[in-house]
Amino acid sequence: MSDHYIFSRGRLKRKHNTIYFESGEEGQKALPVERVDNLHIFGEVDLNSKLLNLLTKYDVRLHFYNYYGFYTGTYYPRTKNVSGFTVAQQSMHYLDPKKRYYMASAFVESGVHHMLRNLRRHKEKTGSYVDTIQAERVKIPDGRTIPELMGVEGRIRQTYYRSFNEILKSDFIFTKRSKQPPADPLNALISFGNSLMYTTVLAEVYKTALDPTVSFLHEPSSKRFSLSLDVAEIFKPLIVDPLIVSLVNNRVIGKKHFEDFEGIVLLNDQGKQRFIQEWEKKLATTVRHRTLKRKVSYRMFIRLECYKMIKHFIGDEPYRPLKAWW
């Protein structure tokens, strides 16, 4: 099972148990449905209910991105891994302020751990940034409200992003975080990577009994799957940020891979394809799990995090967020 990405205009259709993508630019491409886990659509693609029925049968998710490469929504099959008890307990942890703060602070603490892990790889250049982040980090367990916690996390992240100017070897410069739209190539890379991270987490949450709309750090909303935003806080500095540094410093992606639309800077199709190629390699990379005693991929670490949350909600085992040891 793997993810597939479609960039050009065309049509997705079903023929027996195979998905076909037809495009005037690329011809016809066959995707056996048994080998597909997620489809990511970046172009303008037509499809019909026959295709959706096939995707539902084989539990394939369809993620859509707009013209600018921002995630806009997901078609996902009817939930199979349902547990009313788990969802009830998850909701109770949201409604209890102390229990909610415990979960929210765990996500932030894990994310900060991975930020510092990245900076310490360049300790000769980033010592002052590490010290500043450490000074903020001690406030995480002492916070009283979620907004205060998010304030701490926001200050840490701003310091962390400024350190990129010391780490990146090219003329990719961080001035300030601009999300929608990105104002420069570095922000475009961060936004694109974070969108992929969000949908990857969402796909793994769907495979468990968790409710993706009940979250703890980010306020639950009727317009987003906010639990995915929570869990992504753990994995953005573990997966997205090191990938960006590698792509830039190894000149896999350069300024020619971006387009400027009146101040909106975005990756072009070639840039997206290069990013995604390395993204898939990163998700497939394995690490020997010190508890399971076997190799686990980065993608599987995300699902294991979901299982740990379920155990916490139902009272089996306290949640301890991932802190990479390798």
XYZ file of C-alpha atoms in Angstrom:
326
model
C 0.000 0.000 0.000
C 1.301 3.436 -0.901
C 0.353 7.028 -1.651
C -0.036 8.319 -5.206
C 0.048 11.947 -6.324
C -1.674 13.478 -9.364
C -0.663 16.924 -10.622
C -2.149 17.458 -14.076
C -5.670 17.908 -15.405
C -7.504 14.734 -16.280
C -10.052 12.156 -15.281
C -10.031 9.406 -12.678
C -12.160 6.412 -13.548
C -12.730 2.821 -12.524
C -12.348 -0.298 -14.625
C -12.881 -3.450 -12.599
C -10.480 -3.172 -9.627
C -8.121 -0.706 -11.254
C -8.069 3.063 -11.032
C -7.155 4.782 -14.291
C -5.964 8.349 -14.560
C -6.369 9.750 -18.076
C -4.597 12.962 -19.005
C -3.810 14.674 -22.261
C -0.362 15.409 -20.850
C 0.483 11.998 -19.386
C -1.711 9.568 -21.320
C -3.296 6.765 -19.273
C -1.871 5.546 -15.988
C -3.138 2.438 -14.195
C -3.247 2.213 -10.390
C -4.330 -1.189 -9.014
C -6.570 -0.259 -6.101
C -5.093 -2.949 -3.825
C -1.807 -1.050 -3.886
C -3.245 2.373 -3.107
C -3.672 3.791 0.395
C -4.135 7.491 -0.381
C -4.591 9.538 -3.555
C -3.460 13.181 -3.486
C -5.011 15.423 -6.143
C -3.176 18.642 -7.023
C -4.697 19.218 -10.461
C -8.222 19.608 -11.818
C -9.576 16.054 -11.971
C -12.995 14.701 -12.890
C -14.360 11.563 -11.222
C -17.660 9.750 -10.733
C -19.569 7.710 -8.168
C -18.337 4.378 -9.588
C -14.814 5.389 -8.664
C -15.893 6.534 -5.188
C -17.608 3.198 -4.607
C -14.365 1.413 -5.457
C -12.367 3.678 -3.143
C -14.869 3.022 -0.360
C -14.668 -0.732 -0.803
C -10.876 -0.718 -0.532
C -10.637 1.980 2.126
C -8.741 4.479 -0.040
C -8.728 8.144 0.932
C -8.790 10.946 -1.637
C -7.067 14.198 -0.561
C -7.623 17.428 -2.482
C -5.358 20.473 -2.714
C -6.217 23.797 -4.328
C -4.412 25.679 -7.086
C -1.886 26.996 -4.581
C -1.092 23.554 -3.144
C -3.031 24.069 0.099
C -5.042 21.173 1.491
C -8.791 21.705 0.990
C -10.481 18.446 1.973
C -10.615 14.664 2.017
C -13.002 12.043 0.747
C -12.773 9.128 3.103
C -14.759 5.876 3.217
C -17.274 5.083 5.888
C -15.451 4.618 9.157
C -14.806 0.945 9.925
C -12.799 1.166 13.132
C -15.542 2.601 15.321
C -15.730 2.550 19.106
C -18.326 4.626 20.898
C -16.546 4.017 24.191
C -13.235 5.352 22.847
C -14.850 8.475 21.384
C -16.745 9.090 24.624
C -13.550 8.834 26.642
C -11.679 11.031 24.154
C -14.395 13.666 24.519
C -14.264 13.450 28.311
C -10.537 14.207 28.194
C -11.317 17.291 26.134
C -14.037 18.466 28.534
C -11.862 18.084 31.642
C -9.473 21.119 31.721
C -6.663 19.233 33.499
C -6.876 16.211 31.244
C -7.044 18.413 28.175
C -3.994 20.384 29.262
C -2.080 17.170 29.895
C -2.636 16.068 26.295
C -2.017 19.506 24.791
C 1.221 20.006 26.710
C 2.399 16.525 25.700
C 2.079 17.444 22.014
C 3.979 20.691 22.540
C 6.684 19.050 24.661
C 7.297 16.397 22.015
C 7.441 18.994 19.246
C 9.949 21.098 21.190
C 12.053 18.002 21.875
C 12.311 17.409 18.133
C 13.054 21.072 17.397
C 15.952 20.992 19.848
C 17.085 17.691 18.369
C 17.358 19.406 14.976
C 19.198 22.423 16.356
C 21.721 20.352 18.284
C 22.874 18.823 15.021
C 24.182 22.315 14.206
C 25.149 23.266 17.750
C 28.138 25.326 16.675
C 25.697 27.744 14.989
C 22.511 27.407 17.023
C 23.588 27.544 20.686
C 21.839 30.839 21.433
C 18.603 29.594 19.847
C 18.724 26.433 21.971
C 19.157 28.527 25.125
C 16.208 30.769 24.241
C 13.956 27.794 23.520
C 15.003 26.039 26.730
C 14.042 29.133 28.714
C 10.544 28.991 27.219
C 10.289 25.217 27.440
C 10.267 25.198 31.242
C 6.944 27.071 31.133
C 5.127 24.233 29.358
C 4.184 22.141 32.443
C 3.347 25.285 34.472
C 0.784 26.740 32.084
C -2.777 27.196 33.251
C -4.717 27.617 30.035
C -4.513 26.383 26.464
C -4.061 29.943 25.084
C -1.081 30.426 27.411
C 0.392 27.138 26.239
C -0.083 28.113 22.604
C 1.636 31.407 23.355
C 4.671 29.537 24.683
C 4.657 27.234 21.653
C 4.359 30.192 19.288
C 7.359 31.994 20.789
C 9.408 28.804 20.649
C 8.523 28.199 17.030
C 9.425 31.750 15.987
C 12.854 31.330 17.588
C 13.224 27.940 15.963
C 12.380 29.228 12.481
C 14.843 32.116 12.845
C 17.579 29.532 13.412
C 17.032 28.293 9.840
C 19.075 31.294 8.682
C 22.071 29.670 10.384
C 21.344 26.140 9.179
C 20.450 26.630 5.519
C 23.427 26.993 3.190
C 21.726 28.856 0.355
C 19.889 32.167 0.064
C 16.646 30.784 1.517
C 16.009 33.357 4.243
C 13.466 33.353 7.064
C 12.087 36.765 7.977
C 8.675 35.910 9.394
C 6.180 33.072 9.108
C 3.635 33.725 6.371
C 1.218 30.855 5.806
C -1.639 31.632 3.448
C -0.209 32.833 1.217
C 3.532 32.134 1.622
C 5.567 35.237 0.828
C 8.918 33.597 0.052
C 10.389 30.214 -0.977
C 11.184 29.056 2.565
C 7.629 29.725 3.737
C 6.349 27.946 0.633
C 8.394 24.865 1.565
C 7.172 24.940 5.175
C 3.532 25.344 4.149
C 3.687 22.600 1.540
C 5.418 20.204 3.918
C 2.966 20.961 6.708
C 0.024 20.271 4.368
C 1.468 16.868 3.518
C 2.071 16.226 7.208
C -1.529 17.093 8.052
C -3.004 14.722 5.467
C -0.561 11.953 6.400
C -1.567 12.208 10.055
C -5.232 12.362 9.089
C -4.902 9.157 7.053
C -3.401 7.351 10.045
C -6.027 8.690 12.468
C -8.724 7.305 10.134
C -7.280 3.829 10.619
C -7.996 3.944 14.345
C -11.053 4.484 16.535
C -10.107 8.089 17.335
C -12.428 10.941 16.380
C -10.354 13.356 14.227
C -12.537 16.332 15.210
C -11.953 16.102 18.988
C -8.641 17.798 19.774
C -6.785 19.260 22.732
C -4.175 21.839 21.738
C -6.090 23.238 18.783
C -9.691 24.173 19.439
C -12.146 21.687 17.892
C -13.908 23.152 14.888
C -16.693 22.129 12.552
C -14.495 23.006 9.569
C -11.347 20.985 10.212
C -9.983 17.735 11.610
C -8.215 19.423 14.481
C -6.798 16.284 16.130
C -4.571 15.943 13.058
C -3.209 19.424 13.772
C -2.411 18.324 17.324
C -0.553 15.174 16.319
C 1.235 17.002 13.499
C 2.927 19.185 16.132
C 4.956 16.115 17.108
C 5.984 15.164 13.592
C 6.527 18.461 11.757
C 9.951 19.044 13.336
C 10.750 15.326 13.145
C 9.904 14.821 9.468
C 9.102 18.057 7.602
C 11.840 20.384 8.835
C 14.844 18.022 8.433
C 13.542 17.211 4.956
C 13.441 20.912 4.023
C 17.001 21.401 5.260
C 18.170 18.393 3.267
C 16.384 19.488 0.082
C 17.828 22.994 0.245
C 21.338 22.211 1.425
C 21.763 19.387 -1.080
C 20.367 21.619 -3.853
C 17.580 19.194 -4.696
C 15.253 22.211 -4.656
C 16.391 25.672 -5.693
C 14.875 29.007 -6.614
C 13.962 27.724 -10.090
C 11.406 25.402 -8.471
C 9.181 28.269 -7.341
C 6.704 30.610 -8.968
C 5.737 34.107 -7.799
C 2.111 35.100 -8.332
C 2.040 38.793 -7.391
C 3.746 38.193 -4.052
C 2.392 34.675 -3.497
C 5.339 32.286 -3.722
C 4.613 28.618 -4.434
C 6.423 25.478 -5.482
C 5.941 24.703 -9.159
C 4.993 21.196 -10.271
C 8.600 20.088 -10.621
C 9.356 21.403 -7.138
C 6.352 19.609 -5.669
C 7.327 16.365 -7.358
C 10.868 16.585 -6.002
C 9.583 17.353 -2.522
C 7.091 14.479 -2.611
C 9.664 11.999 -3.907
C 11.884 12.672 -0.886
C 8.825 12.843 1.382
C 7.829 9.292 0.505
C 11.380 8.077 1.078
C 11.376 9.704 4.514
C 8.042 8.174 5.524
C 9.274 4.751 4.443
C 12.530 5.045 6.409
C 12.607 2.561 9.283
C 13.995 2.739 12.811
C 14.321 -0.138 15.241
C 11.658 0.413 17.896
C 13.164 -0.059 21.323
C 9.921 -1.404 22.814
C 8.515 -3.417 19.911
C 12.001 -4.754 19.074
C 11.411 -4.470 15.343
C 11.878 -1.909 12.598
C 9.113 0.686 12.312
C 8.662 3.262 9.531
C 8.164 6.940 10.212
C 4.620 6.569 8.874
C 3.909 3.765 11.336
C 5.222 5.886 14.209
C 2.293 8.221 13.526
C -0.243 5.408 13.850
C 1.478 4.089 16.972
C 1.015 7.544 18.478
C -2.720 7.217 17.843
C -2.796 3.815 19.547
C -1.002 5.261 22.568
C -3.656 7.980 22.818
C -6.431 5.394 22.733
C -4.787 3.467 25.575
C -4.600 6.692 27.545
C -8.242 7.620 26.945
C -9.597 4.211 27.995
C -7.365 4.060 31.059
C -4.940 1.327 29.997
C -1.701 3.298 30.008
C -0.737 6.984 30.502
C 0.106 8.769 27.281
C 3.773 9.530 26.737
C 4.433 11.351 23.460
C 7.105 10.233 21.054
C 10.553 11.665 21.684
C 12.934 10.394 19.024
C 15.870 8.575 20.578
C 17.762 7.814 17.383
